[in-house]
C-alpha positions as MATLAB code, in Angstrom:
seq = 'XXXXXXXXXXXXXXXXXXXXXXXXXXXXXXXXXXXXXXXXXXXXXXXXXXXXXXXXXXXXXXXXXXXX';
ca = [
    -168.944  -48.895  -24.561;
    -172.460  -46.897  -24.430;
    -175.252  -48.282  -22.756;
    -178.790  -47.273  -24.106;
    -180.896  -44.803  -22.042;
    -183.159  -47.166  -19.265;
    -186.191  -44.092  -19.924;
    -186.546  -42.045  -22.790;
    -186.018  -38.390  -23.057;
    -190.085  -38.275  -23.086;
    -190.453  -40.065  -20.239;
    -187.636  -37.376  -18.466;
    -189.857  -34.538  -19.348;
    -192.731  -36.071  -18.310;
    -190.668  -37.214  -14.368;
    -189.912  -33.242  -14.327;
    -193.028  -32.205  -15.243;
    -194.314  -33.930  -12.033;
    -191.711  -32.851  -10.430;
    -192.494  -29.006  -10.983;
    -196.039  -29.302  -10.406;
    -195.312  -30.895   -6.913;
    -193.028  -27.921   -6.303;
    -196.033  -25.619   -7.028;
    -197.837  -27.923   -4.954;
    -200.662  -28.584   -7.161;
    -199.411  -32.525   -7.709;
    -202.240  -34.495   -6.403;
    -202.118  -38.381   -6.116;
    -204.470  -41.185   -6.952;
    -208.441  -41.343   -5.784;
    -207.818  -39.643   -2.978;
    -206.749  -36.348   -4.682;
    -204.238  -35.505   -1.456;
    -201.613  -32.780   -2.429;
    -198.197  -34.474   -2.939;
    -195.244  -34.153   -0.761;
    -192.727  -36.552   -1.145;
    -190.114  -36.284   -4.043;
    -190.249  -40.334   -4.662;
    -193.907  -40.688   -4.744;
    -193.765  -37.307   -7.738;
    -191.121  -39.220   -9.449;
    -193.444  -42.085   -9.053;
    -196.353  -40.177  -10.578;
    -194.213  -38.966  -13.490;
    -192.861  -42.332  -14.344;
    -196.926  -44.009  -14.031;
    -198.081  -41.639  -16.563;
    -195.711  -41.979  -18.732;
    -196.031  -45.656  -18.865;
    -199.958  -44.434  -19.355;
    -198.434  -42.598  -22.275;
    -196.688  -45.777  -23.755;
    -193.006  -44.126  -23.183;
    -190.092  -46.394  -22.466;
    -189.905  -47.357  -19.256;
    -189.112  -50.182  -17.309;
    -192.080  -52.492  -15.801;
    -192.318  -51.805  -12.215;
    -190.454  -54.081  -10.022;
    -191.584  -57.089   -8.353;
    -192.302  -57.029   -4.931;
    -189.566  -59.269   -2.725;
    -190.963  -61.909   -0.477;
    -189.785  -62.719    2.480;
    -188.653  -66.328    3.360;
    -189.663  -67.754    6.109;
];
C-alpha cells in the first residue's frame, strides 16, 4: 500500500533551500533579523514560507495543554 507524500516536492525544495542558506549563514529569522542557528528552527522557516507560498503542508500543530 502507498501512502501519499505529507509535503510536496515544492515544499522539499523550499525546507532545503532554508536549509542551505542557514549553512551559509545568511538565514535570518522573523522581526528580529538574528542569523539562524538551529537546524529545527531552518526547517521551521522553510516549511512557514512555503505554507506562505500555498504548498502542501500540514497546519501547524496544536499546542498541548497541560491538565491540572
Amino acid at each position: 500500500m502507498i501512502m501519499a507524500r505529507r509535503y510536496s516536492k515544492q515544499a522539499s525544495s523550499d525546507v532545503e533551500r532554508a536549509m542551505k542558506k542557514r549553512k551559509a549563514g545568511t538565514l535570518k529569522s522573523g522581526r528580529s533579523g538574528r542569523k539562524v542557528r538551529s537546524r529545527k528552527q531552518a526547517i521551521a522557516i522553510g516549511l512557514s514560507e512555503a505554507r506562505a507560498k500555498g504548498r502542501k503542508v500540514p497546519k501547524k500543530a496544536a499546542k498541548k495543554r497541560k491538565s491540572a
